Coordinates of C-alpha atoms in Angstrom, one line a residue:
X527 CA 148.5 3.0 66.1
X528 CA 151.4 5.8 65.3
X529 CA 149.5 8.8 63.6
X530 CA 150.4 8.6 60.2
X531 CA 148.4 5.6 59.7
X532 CA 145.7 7.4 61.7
X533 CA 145.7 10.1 59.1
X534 CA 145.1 7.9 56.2
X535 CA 142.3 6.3 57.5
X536 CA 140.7 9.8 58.4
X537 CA 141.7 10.7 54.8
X538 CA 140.5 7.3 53.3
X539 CA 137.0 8.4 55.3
X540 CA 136.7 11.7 54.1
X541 CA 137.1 10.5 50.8
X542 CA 134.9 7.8 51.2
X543 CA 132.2 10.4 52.7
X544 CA 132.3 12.9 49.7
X545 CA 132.0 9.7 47.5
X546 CA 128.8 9.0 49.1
X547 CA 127.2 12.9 49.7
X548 CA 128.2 13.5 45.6
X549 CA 126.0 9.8 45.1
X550 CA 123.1 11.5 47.3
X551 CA 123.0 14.4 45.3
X552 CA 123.1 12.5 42.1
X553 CA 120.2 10.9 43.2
X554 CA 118.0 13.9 44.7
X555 CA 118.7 15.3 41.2
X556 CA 117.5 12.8 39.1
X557 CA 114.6 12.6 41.2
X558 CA 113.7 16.0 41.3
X559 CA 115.0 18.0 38.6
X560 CA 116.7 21.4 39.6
X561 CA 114.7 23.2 37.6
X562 CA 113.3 25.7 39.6
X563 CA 109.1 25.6 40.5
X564 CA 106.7 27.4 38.8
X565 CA 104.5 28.7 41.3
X566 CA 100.7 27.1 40.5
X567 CA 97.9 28.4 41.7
X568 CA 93.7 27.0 41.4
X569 CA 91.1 29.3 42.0
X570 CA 87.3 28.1 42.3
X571 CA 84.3 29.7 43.5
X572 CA 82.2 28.2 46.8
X573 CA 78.3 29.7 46.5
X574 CA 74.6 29.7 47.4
X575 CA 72.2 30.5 45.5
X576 CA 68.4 32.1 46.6
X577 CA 66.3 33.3 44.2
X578 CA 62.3 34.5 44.2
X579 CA 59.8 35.2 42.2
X580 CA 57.9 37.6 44.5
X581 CA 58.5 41.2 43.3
X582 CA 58.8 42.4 46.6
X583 CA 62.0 40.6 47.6
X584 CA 65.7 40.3 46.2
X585 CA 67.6 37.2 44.8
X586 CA 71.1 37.0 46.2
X587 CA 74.3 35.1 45.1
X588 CA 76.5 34.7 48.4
X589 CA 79.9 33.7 47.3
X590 CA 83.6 32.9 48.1
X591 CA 86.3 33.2 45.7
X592 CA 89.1 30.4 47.0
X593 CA 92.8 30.6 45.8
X594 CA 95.0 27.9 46.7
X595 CA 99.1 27.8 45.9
X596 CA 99.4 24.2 45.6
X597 CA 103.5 25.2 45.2
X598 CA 106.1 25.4 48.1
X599 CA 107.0 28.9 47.0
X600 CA 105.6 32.0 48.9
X601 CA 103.2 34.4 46.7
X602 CA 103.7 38.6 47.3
X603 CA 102.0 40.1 44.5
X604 CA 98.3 38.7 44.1
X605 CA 95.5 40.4 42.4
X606 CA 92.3 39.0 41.2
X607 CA 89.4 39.8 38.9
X608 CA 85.9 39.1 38.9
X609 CA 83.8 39.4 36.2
X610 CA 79.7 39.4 35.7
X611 CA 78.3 39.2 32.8
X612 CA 74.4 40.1 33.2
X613 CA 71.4 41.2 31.3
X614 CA 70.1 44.0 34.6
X615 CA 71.4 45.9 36.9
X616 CA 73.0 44.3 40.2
X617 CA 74.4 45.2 43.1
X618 CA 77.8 44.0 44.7
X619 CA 79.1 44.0 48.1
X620 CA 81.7 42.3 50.2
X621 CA 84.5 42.7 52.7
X622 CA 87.2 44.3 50.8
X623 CA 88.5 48.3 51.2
X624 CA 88.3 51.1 48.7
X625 CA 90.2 54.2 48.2
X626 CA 87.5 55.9 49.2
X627 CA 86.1 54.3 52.1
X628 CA 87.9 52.8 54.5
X629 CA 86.5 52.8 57.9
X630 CA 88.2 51.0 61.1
X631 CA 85.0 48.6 60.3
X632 CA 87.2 47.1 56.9
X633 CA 90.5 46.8 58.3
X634 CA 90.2 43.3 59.0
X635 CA 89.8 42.8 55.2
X636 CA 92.9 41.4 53.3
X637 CA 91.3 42.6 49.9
X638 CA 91.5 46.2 48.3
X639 CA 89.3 47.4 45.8
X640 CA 91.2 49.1 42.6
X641 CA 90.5 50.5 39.0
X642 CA 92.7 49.4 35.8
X643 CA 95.2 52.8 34.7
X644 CA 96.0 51.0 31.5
X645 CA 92.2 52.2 30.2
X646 CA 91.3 48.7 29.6
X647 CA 88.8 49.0 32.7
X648 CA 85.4 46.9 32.4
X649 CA 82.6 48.2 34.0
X650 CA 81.7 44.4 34.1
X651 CA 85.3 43.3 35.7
X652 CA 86.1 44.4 39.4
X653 CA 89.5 44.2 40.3
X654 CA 91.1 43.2 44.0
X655 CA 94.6 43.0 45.2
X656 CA 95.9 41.1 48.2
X657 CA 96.9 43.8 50.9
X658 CA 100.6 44.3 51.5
X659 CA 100.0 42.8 54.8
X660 CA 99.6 39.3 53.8
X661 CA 101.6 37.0 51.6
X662 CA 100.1 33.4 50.2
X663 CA 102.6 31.0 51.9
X664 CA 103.4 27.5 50.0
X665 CA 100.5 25.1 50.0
X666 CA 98.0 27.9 51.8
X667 CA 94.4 28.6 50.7
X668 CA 93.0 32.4 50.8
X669 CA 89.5 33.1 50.1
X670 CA 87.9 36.6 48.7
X671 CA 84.8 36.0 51.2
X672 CA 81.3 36.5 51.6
X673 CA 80.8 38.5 48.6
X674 CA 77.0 39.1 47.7
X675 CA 75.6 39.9 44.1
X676 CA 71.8 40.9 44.7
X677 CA 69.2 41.8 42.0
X678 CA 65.3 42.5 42.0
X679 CA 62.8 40.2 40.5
X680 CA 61.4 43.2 37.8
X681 CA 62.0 40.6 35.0
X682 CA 64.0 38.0 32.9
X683 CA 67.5 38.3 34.5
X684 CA 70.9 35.9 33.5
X685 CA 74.3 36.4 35.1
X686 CA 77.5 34.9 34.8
X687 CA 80.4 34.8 37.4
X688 CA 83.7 34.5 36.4
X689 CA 87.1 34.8 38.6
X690 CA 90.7 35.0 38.0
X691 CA 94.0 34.8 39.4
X692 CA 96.9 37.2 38.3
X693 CA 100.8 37.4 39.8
X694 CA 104.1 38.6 38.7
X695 CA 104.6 35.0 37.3
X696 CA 101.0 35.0 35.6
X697 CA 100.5 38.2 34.1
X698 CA 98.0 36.7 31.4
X699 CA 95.7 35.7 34.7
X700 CA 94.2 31.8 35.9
X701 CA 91.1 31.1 35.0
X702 CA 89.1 29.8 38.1
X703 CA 87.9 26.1 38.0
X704 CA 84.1 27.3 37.8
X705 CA 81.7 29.9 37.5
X706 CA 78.6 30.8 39.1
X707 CA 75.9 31.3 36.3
X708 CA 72.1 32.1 37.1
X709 CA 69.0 32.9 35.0
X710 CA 65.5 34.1 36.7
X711 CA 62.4 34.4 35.2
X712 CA 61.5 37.7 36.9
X713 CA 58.1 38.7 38.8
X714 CA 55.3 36.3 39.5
X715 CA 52.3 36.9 36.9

């Protein structure tokens, strides 16, 4: 075989191989559009529940806020909100660091604690922010855990739980799938 025929079957080949690769792209592209994926996120609440009616003891809410990018893109800026609604006074824990205390004992949080600066601060709605140390990767759950909403049973007490999910790409925030509401009848007569 002399080498100019050799040539034009490498030529007719090459042609034939960018017929076929601009066919393969054709077809990834009218299966998935190019249009470039909105991150999505779902946030939803794990939680139990013990109440009392003896005076003498608490009633606790032990809870997990769980955010899950259901989205092969990689989420940096992550802050969430929770807000309670209730008719008494509460108390709120859980693992998350404040500007104002933060022991070696809450480094292993990935949560910190922070206050609104535009003045639209609730005293109701408590604000968290995923540390700069950790990232949500594609398809990845996180979880705000083991937070713990306590209250005495002194009398008629409601509360509701809500939670939600902000980013750079959801500035108006993702409501959470479901709430944690609660009403007590207070102290045994």
């Amino acid at each position: 075989m002399d080498s100019k025929l050799l040539l034009e079957k490498i030529t007719l080949l090459n042609n034939q191989t960018k017929t076929f690769v601009e066919e393969i792209k054709e077809l990834a592209r009218k299966q998935h559009p190019s249009n470039p994926v909105t991150p999505s996120l779902l946030g939803y609440f794990t939680f139990s529940i013990n109440t009392t009616s003896n005076i003498n003891e608490e009633n606790i809410i032990l809870g997990d806020f769980q955010i899950k990018n259901l989205s092969p893109n990689t989420i940096n800026d992550l802050y969430i909100s929770i807000k309670i609604d209730a008719t008494d006074r509460y108390n709120f824990s859980g693992k998350y660091k404040t500007n104002t205390y933060q022991t070696d004992r809450s480094i292993s949080t990935y949560w910190n604690r922070f206050t609104q600066t535009d003045g639209e601060d609730e005293d109701n709605v408590l604000w968290f922010k995923l540390n700069n140390q950790k990232t949500l990767l594609p398809f990845e759950t996180i979880s705000f855990s083991d937070f713990q909403l306590t209250w005495k049973s002194e009398s008629f007490f409601s509360c509701s739980v809500q939670g939600f999910i902000y980013t750079d790409f959801a500035k108006n925030g993702i409501t959470a799938l479901n709430s944690i509401n609660v009403s007590t009848n207070g102290k045994e007569i």
